[in-house]
Tab-separated table of C-alpha atoms and ligand atoms in Angstrom:
chain	number	residue	atom	x	y	z
A	1	UNK	CA	-4.012	-31.222	-1.410
A	2	UNK	CA	-0.823	-31.794	-3.353
A	3	UNK	CA	1.454	-29.399	-5.226
A	4	UNK	CA	1.831	-31.206	-8.523
A	5	UNK	CA	3.264	-28.781	-11.082
A	6	UNK	CA	5.691	-25.882	-11.230
A	7	UNK	CA	6.786	-23.417	-13.912
A	8	UNK	CA	8.531	-20.085	-14.280
A	9	UNK	CA	9.404	-17.345	-16.739
A	10	UNK	CA	11.796	-14.403	-16.838
A	11	UNK	CA	12.312	-11.521	-19.287
A	12	UNK	CA	15.180	-12.048	-21.703
A	13	UNK	CA	17.378	-9.055	-20.781
A	14	UNK	CA	19.920	-9.654	-18.021
A	15	UNK	CA	21.190	-6.668	-16.036
A	16	UNK	CA	24.517	-7.365	-14.293
A	17	UNK	CA	26.210	-5.558	-11.419
A	18	UNK	CA	28.647	-4.273	-14.020
A	19	UNK	CA	25.753	-2.739	-16.024
A	20	UNK	CA	24.446	-1.114	-12.836
A	21	UNK	CA	27.814	0.487	-12.178
A	22	UNK	CA	27.224	2.411	-15.418
A	23	UNK	CA	23.801	3.600	-14.183
A	24	UNK	CA	24.519	4.658	-10.568
A	25	UNK	CA	27.576	5.029	-8.341
A	26	UNK	CA	27.904	1.362	-7.347
A	27	UNK	CA	30.037	-1.698	-8.025
A	28	UNK	CA	30.032	-5.485	-7.969
A	29	UNK	CA	32.363	-5.174	-4.951
A	30	UNK	CA	29.590	-3.350	-3.035
A	31	UNK	CA	26.549	-5.290	-4.255
A	32	UNK	CA	27.686	-8.922	-4.204
A	33	UNK	CA	29.076	-9.214	-0.651
A	34	UNK	CA	26.107	-7.309	0.837
A	35	UNK	CA	23.312	-9.051	-1.082
A	36	UNK	CA	24.580	-12.132	-2.970
A	37	UNK	CA	23.279	-10.623	-6.217
A	38	UNK	CA	25.148	-10.729	-9.532
A	39	UNK	CA	22.396	-10.476	-12.160
A	40	UNK	CA	18.686	-9.800	-12.466
A	41	UNK	CA	16.273	-9.997	-15.430
A	42	UNK	CA	14.480	-6.819	-16.493
A	43	UNK	CA	11.502	-6.456	-18.813
A	44	UNK	CA	11.329	-4.261	-21.884
A	45	UNK	CA	8.167	-2.476	-23.010
A	46	UNK	CA	6.899	-5.487	-24.999
A	47	UNK	CA	7.121	-7.810	-21.958
A	48	UNK	CA	4.071	-7.483	-19.735
A	49	UNK	CA	3.334	-8.788	-16.277
A	50	UNK	CA	0.289	-10.649	-17.605
A	51	UNK	CA	2.262	-12.441	-20.334
A	52	UNK	CA	5.103	-13.413	-18.007
A	53	UNK	CA	2.610	-14.723	-15.431
A	54	UNK	CA	0.748	-16.598	-18.179
A	55	UNK	CA	3.989	-18.213	-19.427
A	56	UNK	CA	4.835	-19.436	-15.921
A	57	UNK	CA	1.271	-20.720	-15.373
A	58	UNK	CA	1.203	-22.548	-18.710
A	59	UNK	CA	4.443	-24.351	-17.874
A	60	UNK	CA	3.143	-25.303	-14.414
A	61	UNK	CA	-0.108	-26.657	-15.893
A	62	UNK	CA	1.815	-28.715	-18.487
A	63	UNK	CA	4.141	-29.961	-15.713
A	64	UNK	CA	1.041	-31.140	-13.811
A	65	UNK	CA	-0.191	-32.961	-16.943
A	66	UNK	CA	-3.358	-30.902	-16.978
A	67	UNK	CA	-5.153	-28.892	-19.637
A	68	UNK	CA	-5.869	-25.183	-18.922
A	69	UNK	CA	-9.601	-25.980	-19.075
A	70	UNK	CA	-9.124	-28.207	-15.979
A	71	UNK	CA	-8.178	-25.173	-13.869
A	72	UNK	CA	-10.874	-23.945	-11.458
A	73	UNK	CA	-9.127	-20.947	-9.917
A	74	UNK	CA	-6.140	-18.697	-10.648
A	75	UNK	CA	-4.626	-16.628	-7.844
A	76	UNK	CA	-2.154	-14.052	-9.125
A	77	UNK	CA	0.065	-12.693	-6.352
A	78	UNK	CA	1.498	-9.416	-7.592
A	79	UNK	CA	2.090	-5.814	-6.557
A	80	UNK	CA	2.848	-4.713	-10.096
A	81	UNK	CA	-0.162	-5.576	-12.270
A	82	UNK	CA	-0.378	-4.181	-15.795
A	83	UNK	CA	-3.708	-2.724	-14.715
A	84	UNK	CA	-4.614	-1.548	-11.226
A	85	UNK	CA	-8.013	-3.233	-11.677
A	86	UNK	CA	-6.091	-6.511	-11.744
A	87	UNK	CA	-4.246	-8.714	-14.209
A	88	UNK	CA	-5.543	-12.167	-13.226
A	89	UNK	CA	-8.447	-12.063	-15.706
A	90	UNK	CA	-6.026	-11.283	-18.523
A	91	UNK	CA	-3.865	-14.244	-17.478
A	92	UNK	CA	-6.972	-16.464	-17.451
A	93	UNK	CA	-7.653	-15.419	-21.041
A	94	UNK	CA	-4.021	-15.747	-22.203
A	95	UNK	CA	-3.718	-19.343	-20.997
A	96	UNK	CA	-7.202	-20.389	-22.124
A	97	UNK	CA	-8.374	-21.376	-18.637
A	98	UNK	CA	-11.951	-20.728	-19.684
A	99	UNK	CA	-13.520	-22.413	-16.638
A	100	UNK	CA	-11.358	-20.666	-14.047
A	101	UNK	CA	-12.239	-17.846	-11.695
A	102	UNK	CA	-9.280	-15.510	-11.260
A	103	UNK	CA	-8.230	-12.741	-8.925
A	104	UNK	CA	-5.174	-10.713	-7.931
A	105	UNK	CA	-3.792	-10.898	-4.410
A	106	UNK	CA	-1.464	-8.199	-3.128
A	107	UNK	CA	0.853	-8.810	-0.173
A	108	UNK	CA	4.125	-7.690	-1.803
A	109	UNK	CA	6.936	-10.192	-1.272
A	110	UNK	CA	4.743	-12.383	0.956
A	111	UNK	CA	2.144	-12.688	-1.800
A	112	UNK	CA	3.021	-16.129	-3.117
A	113	UNK	CA	2.913	-17.797	0.314
A	114	UNK	CA	-0.354	-16.005	1.210
A	115	UNK	CA	-1.670	-17.188	-2.184
A	116	UNK	CA	-0.636	-20.793	-1.604
A	117	UNK	CA	-2.386	-20.786	1.772
A	118	UNK	CA	-5.488	-19.211	0.180
A	119	UNK	CA	-5.511	-21.897	-2.525
A	120	UNK	CA	-5.420	-24.595	0.164
A	121	UNK	CA	-8.576	-23.187	1.783
A	122	UNK	CA	-10.557	-23.421	-1.487
A	123	UNK	CA	-9.293	-26.949	-2.040
A	124	UNK	CA	-9.852	-28.198	1.511
A	125	UNK	CA	-13.441	-26.969	1.544
A	126	UNK	CA	-13.995	-29.002	-1.631
A	127	UNK	CA	-15.033	-25.943	-3.645
A	128	UNK	CA	-12.217	-26.250	-6.211
A	129	UNK	CA	-9.980	-29.110	-7.331
A	130	UNK	CA	-7.242	-27.503	-9.445
A	131	UNK	CA	-5.860	-24.118	-8.425
A	132	UNK	CA	-2.943	-22.253	-10.021
A	133	UNK	CA	-1.010	-19.911	-7.748
A	134	UNK	CA	1.253	-17.454	-9.548
A	135	UNK	CA	3.791	-15.074	-8.043
A	136	UNK	CA	4.816	-12.416	-10.562
A	137	UNK	CA	6.346	-8.964	-10.301
A	138	UNK	CA	8.032	-6.414	-12.534
A	139	UNK	CA	9.601	-4.143	-9.954
A	140	UNK	CA	11.977	-2.735	-12.578
A	141	UNK	CA	9.001	-0.613	-13.621
A	142	UNK	CA	8.797	0.928	-10.177
A	143	UNK	CA	12.305	1.478	-8.865
A	144	UNK	CA	13.963	4.852	-9.007
A	145	UNK	CA	16.880	4.181	-11.371
A	146	UNK	CA	18.810	7.079	-9.807
A	147	UNK	CA	18.592	5.630	-6.264
A	148	UNK	CA	21.502	3.211	-5.743
A	149	UNK	CA	20.160	2.065	-2.378
A	150	UNK	CA	17.175	0.335	-4.029
A	151	UNK	CA	17.644	-0.018	-7.800
A	152	UNK	CA	20.415	-2.613	-7.503
A	153	UNK	CA	18.219	-5.002	-5.518
A	154	UNK	CA	15.243	-5.810	-7.704
A	155	UNK	CA	14.539	-7.910	-10.796
A	156	UNK	CA	11.556	-9.187	-12.760
A	157	UNK	CA	10.103	-12.676	-13.007
A	158	UNK	CA	7.197	-15.048	-12.525
A	159	UNK	CA	6.727	-18.487	-11.026
A	160	UNK	CA	3.662	-20.689	-10.619
A	161	UNK	CA	2.496	-23.903	-9.003
A	162	UNK	CA	-0.567	-26.085	-9.538
A	163	UNK	CA	-2.311	-27.267	-6.369
A	164	UNK	CA	-4.712	-30.187	-6.633
A	165	UNK	CA	-7.266	-31.594	-4.221
A	166	UNK	CA	-6.560	-35.236	-3.336
A	167	UNK	CA	-8.492	-37.695	-1.185
A	168	UNK	CA	-5.501	-39.356	0.387
A	169	UNK	CA	-2.942	-36.740	1.386
A	170	UNK	CA	-2.540	-33.106	2.371
A	171	UNK	CA	0.914	-31.916	1.461
A	172	UNK	CA	0.547	-28.398	2.868
A	173	UNK	CA	1.562	-29.498	6.351
A	174	UNK	CA	1.215	-26.181	8.213
A	175	UNK	CA	1.431	-22.430	7.797
A	176	UNK	CA	1.607	-19.055	9.530
A	177	UNK	CA	0.547	-15.602	8.288
A	178	UNK	CA	1.380	-12.364	10.116
A	179	UNK	CA	1.101	-8.614	9.562
A	180	UNK	CA	2.293	-5.519	11.409
A	181	UNK	CA	0.791	-2.457	9.784
A	182	UNK	CA	2.429	-0.160	12.335
A	183	UNK	CA	5.625	-0.604	10.281
A	184	UNK	CA	3.894	0.171	7.002
A	185	UNK	CA	6.273	3.049	6.295
A	186	UNK	CA	9.343	0.770	5.963
A	187	UNK	CA	8.633	-0.251	2.373
A	188	UNK	CA	6.292	1.607	0.087
A	189	UNK	CA	5.158	2.061	-3.455
A	190	UNK	CA	2.589	4.639	-2.549
A	191	UNK	CA	0.109	6.892	-4.274
A	192	UNK	CA	0.751	10.616	-4.067
A	193	UNK	CA	-1.852	13.064	-5.204
A	194	UNK	CA	-2.131	16.813	-5.407
A	195	UNK	CA	-5.278	18.799	-4.723
A	196	UNK	CA	-7.240	19.889	-7.725
A	197	UNK	CA	-10.239	22.136	-7.153
A	198	UNK	CA	-13.024	20.618	-9.205
A	199	UNK	CA	-16.166	22.571	-8.441
A	200	UNK	CA	-17.493	24.932	-5.780
A	201	UNK	CA	-16.430	23.341	-2.425
A	202	UNK	CA	-15.122	20.130	-4.055
A	203	UNK	CA	-11.437	19.239	-4.306
A	204	UNK	CA	-10.196	15.952	-5.761
A	205	UNK	CA	-6.712	14.464	-5.846
A	206	UNK	CA	-4.747	13.939	-9.021
A	207	UNK	CA	-1.484	12.065	-9.039
A	208	UNK	CA	0.128	8.680	-9.451
A	209	UNK	CA	2.255	6.026	-7.808
A	210	UNK	CA	5.761	7.055	-6.811
A	211	UNK	CA	8.869	4.835	-7.020
A	212	UNK	CA	9.623	2.258	-4.369
A	213	UNK	CA	11.148	3.464	-1.089
A	214	UNK	CA	12.704	1.259	1.577
A	215	UNK	CA	14.376	1.493	4.990
A	216	UNK	CA	16.851	-1.300	4.243
A	217	UNK	CA	18.264	-1.709	7.739
A	218	UNK	CA	14.829	-1.881	9.384
A	219	UNK	CA	13.565	-4.434	6.875
A	220	UNK	CA	16.727	-6.470	7.437
A	221	UNK	CA	16.274	-6.480	11.226
A	222	UNK	CA	12.581	-7.306	10.928
A	223	UNK	CA	13.215	-10.237	8.580
A	224	UNK	CA	15.950	-11.815	10.664
A	225	UNK	CA	13.799	-11.582	13.817
A	226	UNK	CA	10.372	-12.572	12.496
A	227	UNK	CA	11.024	-15.143	9.764
A	228	UNK	CA	12.623	-17.812	12.030
A	229	UNK	CA	9.712	-17.387	14.482
A	230	UNK	CA	7.140	-17.928	11.731
A	231	UNK	CA	8.939	-21.011	10.440
A	232	UNK	CA	9.308	-22.487	13.924
A	233	UNK	CA	5.564	-22.012	14.550
A	234	UNK	CA	4.648	-23.794	11.327
A	235	UNK	CA	7.169	-26.566	12.030
A	236	UNK	CA	5.595	-27.084	15.476
A	237	UNK	CA	2.110	-27.304	13.962
A	238	UNK	CA	3.383	-29.768	11.365
A	239	UNK	CA	4.936	-31.883	14.148
A	240	UNK	CA	8.333	-31.683	12.471
A	241	UNK	CA	11.829	-31.035	13.773
A	242	UNK	CA	14.274	-28.831	11.866
A	243	UNK	CA	16.271	-31.949	10.864
A	244	UNK	CA	13.173	-33.266	9.041
A	245	UNK	CA	13.391	-30.424	6.514
A	246	UNK	CA	15.052	-31.031	3.168
A	247	UNK	CA	15.102	-27.379	2.077
A	248	UNK	CA	14.652	-23.828	3.320
A	249	UNK	CA	13.328	-21.538	0.604
A	250	UNK	CA	13.026	-17.924	1.726
A	251	UNK	CA	11.927	-14.883	-0.204
A	252	UNK	CA	15.118	-13.987	-2.084
A	253	UNK	CA	15.687	-10.498	-0.638
A	254	UNK	CA	19.271	-10.799	0.522
A	255	UNK	CA	21.669	-13.758	0.872
A	256	UNK	CA	22.711	-12.450	4.265
A	257	UNK	CA	19.096	-12.630	5.495
A	258	UNK	CA	18.851	-16.243	4.270
A	259	UNK	CA	22.121	-17.183	5.999
A	260	UNK	CA	21.114	-15.474	9.259
A	261	UNK	CA	17.681	-17.166	9.307
A	262	UNK	CA	19.218	-20.597	8.623
A	263	UNK	CA	21.711	-19.998	11.433
A	264	UNK	CA	18.941	-19.073	13.893
A	265	UNK	CA	17.050	-22.218	12.900
A	266	UNK	CA	20.270	-24.266	13.272
A	267	UNK	CA	19.844	-25.478	9.718
A	268	UNK	CA	22.971	-26.266	7.672
A	269	UNK	CA	23.613	-23.732	4.917
A	270	UNK	CA	23.584	-26.523	2.261
A	271	UNK	CA	19.817	-26.733	2.817
A	272	UNK	CA	19.207	-23.129	1.721
A	273	UNK	CA	17.765	-22.822	-1.778
A	274	UNK	CA	19.128	-19.624	-3.303
A	275	UNK	CA	19.062	-18.287	-6.832
A	276	UNK	CA	19.508	-14.693	-5.737
A	277	UNK	CA	22.754	-14.356	-7.700
A	278	UNK	CA	20.923	-14.826	-11.008
A	279	UNK	CA	17.490	-13.276	-10.319
A	280	UNK	CA	17.946	-10.670	-7.553
A	281	UNK	CA	14.810	-9.846	-5.549
A	282	UNK	CA	11.776	-10.626	-7.711
A	283	UNK	CA	9.245	-9.937	-4.931
A	284	UNK	CA	6.205	-12.277	-5.135
A	285	UNK	CA	7.920	-14.327	-7.857
A	286	UNK	CA	11.054	-15.164	-5.912
A	287	UNK	CA	9.860	-18.334	-4.133
A	288	UNK	CA	8.166	-20.142	-7.075
A	289	UNK	CA	10.879	-18.960	-9.501
A	290	UNK	CA	13.603	-20.398	-7.266
A	291	UNK	CA	11.577	-23.560	-6.638
A	292	UNK	CA	11.116	-24.153	-10.356
A	293	UNK	CA	14.776	-23.475	-11.128
A	294	UNK	CA	15.853	-25.989	-8.467
A	295	UNK	CA	13.344	-28.606	-9.636
A	296	UNK	CA	14.655	-28.270	-13.226
A	297	UNK	CA	18.234	-28.498	-11.875
A	298	UNK	CA	17.312	-31.810	-10.201
A	299	UNK	CA	18.011	-30.516	-6.702
A	300	UNK	CA	14.433	-30.559	-5.378
A	301	UNK	CA	12.804	-33.982	-5.798
A	302	UNK	CA	9.292	-35.351	-5.271
A	303	UNK	CA	8.730	-36.093	-1.588
A	304	UNK	CA	11.097	-33.359	-0.362
A	305	UNK	CA	9.883	-31.337	2.632
A	306	UNK	CA	10.325	-27.610	2.103
A	307	UNK	CA	9.877	-24.655	4.463
A	308	UNK	CA	9.088	-21.435	2.614
A	309	UNK	CA	8.752	-17.924	3.995
A	310	UNK	CA	7.719	-14.709	2.303
A	311	UNK	CA	8.315	-11.352	3.991
A	312	UNK	CA	8.305	-7.705	3.068
A	313	UNK	CA	6.088	-4.682	2.597
A	314	UNK	CA	3.078	-4.390	4.861
A	315	UNK	CA	4.963	-5.298	6.867
A	316	UNK	CA	3.779	-8.841	6.264
A	317	UNK	CA	5.392	-12.224	6.679
A	318	UNK	CA	4.334	-15.822	6.305
A	319	UNK	CA	5.597	-19.367	6.288
A	320	UNK	CA	4.428	-22.709	4.952
A	321	UNK	CA	5.751	-26.241	5.174
A	322	UNK	CA	4.907	-28.452	2.212
A	323	UNK	CA	5.903	-31.638	0.465
A	324	UNK	CA	6.758	-31.182	-3.204
A	325	UNK	CA	5.163	-33.497	-5.767
B	1	ACO	N1	26.410	0.944	-4.047
B	1	ACO	C1	27.362	1.556	-3.347
B	1	ACO	N2	27.123	2.105	-2.129
B	1	ACO	C2	25.887	2.027	-1.648
B	1	ACO	C3	24.825	1.396	-2.351
B	1	ACO	C4	25.131	0.848	-3.617
B	1	ACO	N3	24.211	0.226	-4.364
B	1	ACO	N4	23.699	1.465	-1.613
B	1	ACO	C5	24.023	2.102	-0.468
B	1	ACO	N5	25.349	2.453	-0.503
B	1	ACO	C6	26.106	3.135	0.529
B	1	ACO	C7	25.239	3.995	1.402
B	1	ACO	O1	25.069	5.280	0.818
B	1	ACO	C8	26.040	4.040	2.654
B	1	ACO	O2	27.068	4.982	2.505
B	1	ACO	P1	27.459	5.976	3.719
B	1	ACO	O3	27.904	5.068	4.830
B	1	ACO	O4	28.516	6.814	3.133
B	1	ACO	O5	26.185	6.700	4.065
B	1	ACO	C9	26.701	2.657	2.735
B	1	ACO	O6	26.679	2.157	1.393
B	1	ACO	C10	25.997	1.700	3.644
B	1	ACO	O7	24.601	1.695	3.337
B	1	ACO	P2	23.576	0.853	4.165
B	1	ACO	O8	22.182	1.156	3.709
B	1	ACO	O9	23.886	1.030	5.621
B	1	ACO	O10	23.978	-0.616	3.723
B	1	ACO	P3	23.578	-1.974	4.383
B	1	ACO	O11	24.825	-2.669	4.811
B	1	ACO	O12	22.448	-1.832	5.368
B	1	ACO	O13	23.004	-2.802	3.145
B	1	ACO	C11	20.939	-3.449	2.089
B	1	ACO	C12	21.883	-2.298	2.415
B	1	ACO	C13	21.674	-4.448	1.222
B	1	ACO	C14	19.742	-2.880	1.321
B	1	ACO	C15	20.469	-4.127	3.390
B	1	ACO	O14	20.070	-3.175	4.330
B	1	ACO	C16	19.331	-5.081	3.159
B	1	ACO	O15	19.445	-6.055	2.451
B	1	ACO	N6	18.166	-4.838	3.793
B	1	ACO	C17	17.007	-5.667	3.596
B	1	ACO	C18	16.333	-5.218	2.379
B	1	ACO	C19	15.233	-6.141	1.975
B	1	ACO	O16	15.105	-7.234	2.450
B	1	ACO	N7	14.449	-5.653	1.061
B	1	ACO	C20	13.426	-6.325	0.433
B	1	ACO	C21	12.348	-6.865	1.327
B	1	ACO	S1	10.752	-6.627	0.790
B	1	ACO	C22	10.657	-6.635	-0.792
B	1	ACO	O17	11.305	-7.442	-1.351
B	1	ACO	C23	9.769	-5.693	-1.559
């Protein structure tokens, strides 16, 4: 398979560190050195997850010189669908991909990489030829805007790639997927219900999803330990040395995590792709959104070898080595 198209979309409103200092007790002096973040995009009530995902997918399909009716499968990696029953079908309708099957895939910030690997399995078995993988999240809907330890970190966005089956090459060179559910409590956007007696001897639960909670230090430690391991495993399977890589593109959670991972891999910092200063942490969107931004900027070129790694809630983490274009 080859990855032949890329696209992205962000909401129009930009929330700066300065804006945030008017919302909670924080400052650019605290946020920027600890995270690398300056701005993030946030959606208003007329900007939906489905529409943002559809915009990114449409651009990726046009970039691949395909028509939406050529698409066989849409995988929407998201933790923040407009509808808990899933938003992929809506995206299928919005882009006019009338022949495509579509489903949501939820692995938080690892979702895009899990989705890319899933797409490769459908393509390699010969079942589907053209698969769109979208990473999209609107975490601004789910943060507690009074909690300065989390609300400064997240932004909204969507990114997408088109994967195509080819006879001659397989540009997804290797991958790794891992989970450790014993650390599930480190990062949550969980349901909380209260008992409601319904009938004689029957009690149901009534409630809703509560804002995101995170043990920042634990997630930091986990990422710095596990992400290099996952990349090294995939590099070994791909038969590549670290020097063979053109770019390292990690989930954009924190610039310090990216720098620490690159250091452990002995990769020069110039090879890190980072757009965290403009987008913040956009969860499942962060890898394809950064990839698309760097392709449009002319930094990433066809033939470049890229190591990507998603990590976060679950806890889950993943890596993939691919050739762009
Ligand atoms: N502004 C000002 N002060 C703050 C803020 C803020 N926004 N947030 C926390 N503080 C304060 C704390 O209250 C604390 O004060 P205290 O010492 O008086 O108690 C102090 O700053 C230090 O807080 P820490 O939490 O220890 O700060 P730390 O240096 O660990 O940085 C951070 C926090 C940036 C969140 C870091 O732990 C991190 O990046 N962790 C990884 C998070 C991550 O990767 N998350 C996403 C992964 S998964 C996903 O994307 C869904």
